[in-house]
PDB file of C-alpha atoms in Angstrom:
ATOM      1  CA  UNK A   1      21.869 -10.554   7.468  1.00 85.00           C
ATOM      2  CA  UNK A   2      18.278  -8.993   8.753  1.00 94.00           C
ATOM      3  CA  UNK A   3      16.881  -5.800   7.603  1.00 97.00           C
ATOM      4  CA  UNK A   4      14.425  -3.173   8.778  1.00 97.00           C
ATOM      5  CA  UNK A   5      12.076  -0.792   7.110  1.00 98.00           C
ATOM      6  CA  UNK A   6      12.041   2.776   8.326  1.00 98.00           C
ATOM      7  CA  UNK A   7      11.018   6.431   6.961  1.00 98.00           C
ATOM      8  CA  UNK A   8      13.309   8.161   5.068  1.00 98.00           C
ATOM      9  CA  UNK A   9      15.973  10.544   6.911  1.00 97.00           C
ATOM     10  CA  UNK A  10      17.748  13.434   5.530  1.00 98.00           C
ATOM     11  CA  UNK A  11      21.104  11.378   6.063  1.00 97.00           C
ATOM     12  CA  UNK A  12      20.182   8.315   3.579  1.00 98.00           C
ATOM     13  CA  UNK A  13      19.488  10.938   0.861  1.00 98.00           C
ATOM     14  CA  UNK A  14      22.855  10.033  -1.320  1.00 97.00           C
ATOM     15  CA  UNK A  15      22.418   6.295  -0.422  1.00 98.00           C
ATOM     16  CA  UNK A  16      19.014   6.041  -1.842  1.00 98.00           C
ATOM     17  CA  UNK A  17      20.163   8.081  -4.883  1.00 97.00           C
ATOM     18  CA  UNK A  18      23.486   5.187  -5.063  1.00 97.00           C
ATOM     19  CA  UNK A  19      20.901   2.369  -4.770  1.00 98.00           C
ATOM     20  CA  UNK A  20      18.472   3.651  -7.695  1.00 97.00           C
ATOM     21  CA  UNK A  21      21.234   4.025  -9.928  1.00 97.00           C
ATOM     22  CA  UNK A  22      23.008   0.816  -9.202  1.00 97.00           C
ATOM     23  CA  UNK A  23      19.651  -0.666  -9.954  1.00 96.00           C
ATOM     24  CA  UNK A  24      19.676   1.285 -13.083  1.00 96.00           C
ATOM     25  CA  UNK A  25      23.177   0.277 -14.051  1.00 96.00           C
ATOM     26  CA  UNK A  26      22.293  -3.141 -13.475  1.00 96.00           C
ATOM     27  CA  UNK A  27      19.557  -3.322 -15.767  1.00 95.00           C
ATOM     28  CA  UNK A  28      20.887  -0.996 -18.606  1.00 94.00           C
ATOM     29  CA  UNK A  29      18.491   1.716 -18.061  1.00 93.00           C
ATOM     30  CA  UNK A  30      20.944   4.559 -16.984  1.00 94.00           C
ATOM     31  CA  UNK A  31      19.684   7.285 -19.571  1.00 92.00           C
ATOM     32  CA  UNK A  32      17.061   9.594 -20.062  1.00 91.00           C
ATOM     33  CA  UNK A  33      13.371   8.988 -19.562  1.00 91.00           C
ATOM     34  CA  UNK A  34      13.867   6.996 -16.025  1.00 93.00           C
ATOM     35  CA  UNK A  35      14.715   7.832 -12.940  1.00 92.00           C
ATOM     36  CA  UNK A  36      18.164   8.325 -13.825  1.00 93.00           C
ATOM     37  CA  UNK A  37      17.802  11.847 -14.581  1.00 93.00           C
ATOM     38  CA  UNK A  38      15.095  12.860 -12.020  1.00 91.00           C
ATOM     39  CA  UNK A  39      16.035  16.484 -10.920  1.00 91.00           C
ATOM     40  CA  UNK A  40      15.050  15.166  -7.129  1.00 92.00           C
ATOM     41  CA  UNK A  41      16.610  11.863  -6.750  1.00 91.00           C
ATOM     42  CA  UNK A  42      18.945  12.935  -4.152  1.00 92.00           C
ATOM     43  CA  UNK A  43      16.405  14.644  -2.153  1.00 95.00           C
ATOM     44  CA  UNK A  44      13.597  12.382  -1.382  1.00 96.00           C
ATOM     45  CA  UNK A  45      13.668  13.267   2.325  1.00 96.00           C
ATOM     46  CA  UNK A  46      12.273  16.585   1.167  1.00 96.00           C
ATOM     47  CA  UNK A  47       9.985  15.475  -1.723  1.00 96.00           C
ATOM     48  CA  UNK A  48       8.460  12.862   0.330  1.00 97.00           C
ATOM     49  CA  UNK A  49       7.653  14.888   3.317  1.00 95.00           C
ATOM     50  CA  UNK A  50       3.991  16.466   2.605  1.00 95.00           C
ATOM     51  CA  UNK A  51       0.928  14.394   3.594  1.00 96.00           C
ATOM     52  CA  UNK A  52      -0.091  11.961   1.034  1.00 97.00           C
ATOM     53  CA  UNK A  53       3.420  11.347   0.018  1.00 98.00           C
ATOM     54  CA  UNK A  54       6.202   9.053   1.996  1.00 98.00           C
ATOM     55  CA  UNK A  55       9.389   7.330   1.508  1.00 98.00           C
ATOM     56  CA  UNK A  56      10.662   4.005   3.317  1.00 98.00           C
ATOM     57  CA  UNK A  57      13.972   2.733   3.068  1.00 98.00           C
ATOM     58  CA  UNK A  58      15.520  -0.747   3.868  1.00 98.00           C
ATOM     59  CA  UNK A  59      18.404  -0.546   5.876  1.00 98.00           C
ATOM     60  CA  UNK A  60      20.825  -3.574   6.957  1.00 97.00           C
ATOM     61  CA  UNK A  61      22.190  -4.350  10.306  1.00 95.00           C
ATOM     62  CA  UNK A  62      24.698  -1.440   9.875  1.00 96.00           C
ATOM     63  CA  UNK A  63      21.938   0.879   9.032  1.00 96.00           C
ATOM     64  CA  UNK A  64      23.443   1.098   5.394  1.00 97.00           C
ATOM     65  CA  UNK A  65      20.259   1.485   3.112  1.00 98.00           C
ATOM     66  CA  UNK A  66      19.890  -0.946   0.477  1.00 98.00           C
ATOM     67  CA  UNK A  67      16.209  -0.462  -1.041  1.00 98.00           C
ATOM     68  CA  UNK A  68      13.144   1.702  -0.890  1.00 98.00           C
ATOM     69  CA  UNK A  69      10.192   2.634  -2.357  1.00 98.00           C
ATOM     70  CA  UNK A  70       7.590   5.839  -1.944  1.00 98.00           C
ATOM     71  CA  UNK A  71       3.972   6.867  -2.762  1.00 98.00           C
ATOM     72  CA  UNK A  72       3.451   9.738  -4.536  1.00 97.00           C
ATOM     73  CA  UNK A  73       0.523  11.779  -5.791  1.00 97.00           C
ATOM     74  CA  UNK A  74      -0.254  11.950  -9.853  1.00 97.00           C
ATOM     75  CA  UNK A  75      -3.977  13.194  -9.415  1.00 97.00           C
ATOM     76  CA  UNK A  76      -6.344  13.662  -6.752  1.00 97.00           C
ATOM     77  CA  UNK A  77      -7.431   9.942  -6.731  1.00 98.00           C
ATOM     78  CA  UNK A  78      -4.315   8.409  -8.244  1.00 98.00           C
ATOM     79  CA  UNK A  79      -1.170   7.773  -6.520  1.00 98.00           C
ATOM     80  CA  UNK A  80       2.023   6.051  -8.132  1.00 98.00           C
ATOM     81  CA  UNK A  81       4.329   3.666  -6.335  1.00 98.00           C
ATOM     82  CA  UNK A  82       7.402   5.332  -7.087  1.00 97.00           C
ATOM     83  CA  UNK A  83      11.568   4.344  -7.246  1.00 97.00           C
ATOM     84  CA  UNK A  84      10.690   1.094  -5.774  1.00 97.00           C
ATOM     85  CA  UNK A  85      14.382  -0.698  -6.063  1.00 97.00           C
ATOM     86  CA  UNK A  86      16.335  -3.166  -3.793  1.00 97.00           C
ATOM     87  CA  UNK A  87      20.039  -4.154  -4.382  1.00 97.00           C
ATOM     88  CA  UNK A  88      20.578  -7.961  -5.313  1.00 96.00           C
ATOM     89  CA  UNK A  89      21.190  -9.119  -1.482  1.00 95.00           C
ATOM     90  CA  UNK A  90      17.657  -7.923  -0.417  1.00 95.00           C
ATOM     91  CA  UNK A  91      15.940  -9.612  -3.094  1.00 95.00           C
ATOM     92  CA  UNK A  92      14.118 -12.717  -2.321  1.00 93.00           C
ATOM     93  CA  UNK A  93      14.310 -12.130   1.454  1.00 96.00           C
ATOM     94  CA  UNK A  94      10.547 -10.922   1.641  1.00 95.00           C
ATOM     95  CA  UNK A  95      11.226  -7.189   2.264  1.00 96.00           C
ATOM     96  CA  UNK A  96      10.189  -5.757  -1.173  1.00 96.00           C
ATOM     97  CA  UNK A  97       6.602  -7.523  -0.330  1.00 97.00           C
ATOM     98  CA  UNK A  98       6.623  -5.655   3.152  1.00 97.00           C
ATOM     99  CA  UNK A  99       7.535  -2.762   1.535  1.00 97.00           C
ATOM    100  CA  UNK A 100       5.085  -2.702  -0.948  1.00 97.00           C
ATOM    101  CA  UNK A 101       2.448  -3.487   1.836  1.00 97.00           C
ATOM    102  CA  UNK A 102       3.738  -0.406   3.841  1.00 98.00           C
ATOM    103  CA  UNK A 103       3.513   1.786   0.708  1.00 98.00           C
ATOM    104  CA  UNK A 104      -0.284   0.440  -0.246  1.00 98.00           C
ATOM    105  CA  UNK A 105      -1.417   0.493   3.258  1.00 98.00           C
ATOM    106  CA  UNK A 106      -0.435   4.243   3.092  1.00 98.00           C
ATOM    107  CA  UNK A 107      -1.754   4.945  -0.284  1.00 98.00           C
ATOM    108  CA  UNK A 108      -5.159   3.690   0.521  1.00 98.00           C
ATOM    109  CA  UNK A 109      -5.717   6.655   2.927  1.00 98.00           C
ATOM    110  CA  UNK A 110      -5.349   9.202   0.309  1.00 98.00           C
ATOM    111  CA  UNK A 111      -6.218   7.597  -3.217  1.00 98.00           C
ATOM    112  CA  UNK A 112      -8.234   5.303  -4.815  1.00 98.00           C
ATOM    113  CA  UNK A 113      -5.608   4.141  -7.449  1.00 98.00           C
ATOM    114  CA  UNK A 114      -1.916   3.022  -7.679  1.00 98.00           C
ATOM    115  CA  UNK A 115      -0.055   3.265 -10.730  1.00 98.00           C
ATOM    116  CA  UNK A 116       3.482   2.153 -11.566  1.00 98.00           C
ATOM    117  CA  UNK A 117       5.574   2.589 -14.567  1.00 97.00           C
ATOM    118  CA  UNK A 118       8.726  -0.109 -15.167  1.00 96.00           C
ATOM    119  CA  UNK A 119      10.830  -1.910 -17.705  1.00 94.00           C
ATOM    120  CA  UNK A 120      10.367  -4.671 -19.686  1.00 94.00           C
ATOM    121  CA  UNK A 121      13.538  -6.222 -19.041  1.00 95.00           C
ATOM    122  CA  UNK A 122      12.806  -6.151 -15.069  1.00 94.00           C
ATOM    123  CA  UNK A 123      10.885  -9.465 -15.382  1.00 95.00           C
ATOM    124  CA  UNK A 124      11.086 -10.248 -11.769  1.00 94.00           C
ATOM    125  CA  UNK A 125       9.618  -6.897 -10.750  1.00 95.00           C
ATOM    126  CA  UNK A 126       6.961  -7.328 -13.427  1.00 97.00           C
ATOM    127  CA  UNK A 127       5.926 -10.688 -12.083  1.00 97.00           C
ATOM    128  CA  UNK A 128       6.007  -8.911  -8.503  1.00 97.00           C
ATOM    129  CA  UNK A 129       3.593  -6.418  -9.287  1.00 97.00           C
ATOM    130  CA  UNK A 130       1.094  -8.711 -11.215  1.00 97.00           C
ATOM    131  CA  UNK A 131       1.408 -11.222  -8.022  1.00 96.00           C
ATOM    132  CA  UNK A 132       0.411  -8.265  -6.229  1.00 96.00           C
ATOM    133  CA  UNK A 133      -2.508  -7.339  -7.937  1.00 97.00           C
ATOM    134  CA  UNK A 134      -1.505  -4.915 -10.608  1.00 98.00           C
ATOM    135  CA  UNK A 135      -2.867  -4.929 -13.551  1.00 98.00           C
ATOM    136  CA  UNK A 136      -1.141  -4.289 -16.968  1.00 98.00           C
ATOM    137  CA  UNK A 137      -2.066  -1.672 -19.015  1.00 98.00           C
ATOM    138  CA  UNK A 138      -1.854  -0.738 -22.891  1.00 97.00           C
ATOM    139  CA  UNK A 139      -0.066   2.752 -22.365  1.00 97.00           C
ATOM    140  CA  UNK A 140       0.995   5.146 -19.613  1.00 97.00           C
ATOM    141  CA  UNK A 141      -1.752   6.307 -17.718  1.00 96.00           C
ATOM    142  CA  UNK A 142      -0.270  10.201 -18.140  1.00 93.00           C
ATOM    143  CA  UNK A 143       2.832  12.162 -18.865  1.00 92.00           C
ATOM    144  CA  UNK A 144       5.326  11.463 -15.909  1.00 92.00           C
ATOM    145  CA  UNK A 145       8.292  12.424 -17.708  1.00 90.00           C
ATOM    146  CA  UNK A 146       9.607   8.657 -17.787  1.00 92.00           C
ATOM    147  CA  UNK A 147       9.388   8.342 -21.680  1.00 91.00           C
ATOM    148  CA  UNK A 148      11.631   5.228 -21.579  1.00 93.00           C
ATOM    149  CA  UNK A 149       9.462   3.150 -19.161  1.00 95.00           C
ATOM    150  CA  UNK A 150       7.417   0.945 -21.346  1.00 96.00           C
ATOM    151  CA  UNK A 151       5.256  -1.343 -18.921  1.00 97.00           C
ATOM    152  CA  UNK A 152       2.578   0.242 -16.765  1.00 98.00           C
ATOM    153  CA  UNK A 153       0.485  -1.173 -14.055  1.00 98.00           C
ATOM    154  CA  UNK A 154      -2.833   0.005 -12.390  1.00 98.00           C
ATOM    155  CA  UNK A 155      -4.210  -1.297  -9.053  1.00 98.00           C
ATOM    156  CA  UNK A 156      -7.171  -0.231  -7.079  1.00 98.00           C
ATOM    157  CA  UNK A 157      -6.890   0.310  -3.236  1.00 97.00           C
ATOM    158  CA  UNK A 158      -9.089  -1.002  -0.786  1.00 87.00           C
TER     159      UNK A 158
END
């Protein structure tokens, strides 16, 4: 199977929400304090349409959404890598690396640092972030509303 990364389109909104919910269920985090309860979960094409905010999807050969990630502002100088989730068939294909590189290249045009919040039992994701230059923090950078997240990272952008 081959995959392609493209900017989110309005038709993708419910499918992106489905990917995120499926991943949260898989890891037992379908609860408050995670993306599960984000009010904008089903409207990413609108939320990420402003300058300095973008969301991309990974689509399969039939243009089915199987993953995605985005960049959103936290402060004037710090962005967040947001809602980076891929379904199991995409994992290990290199698409997550390509997706992250695209996000970080875009973020570097607007921000000095990139922040990530995640969960301790997403061990592959934690290894992935560390492998790509994110350093672990002892506490959240600021209050994003994701109070269930228990692992935080920050990376300087070029």
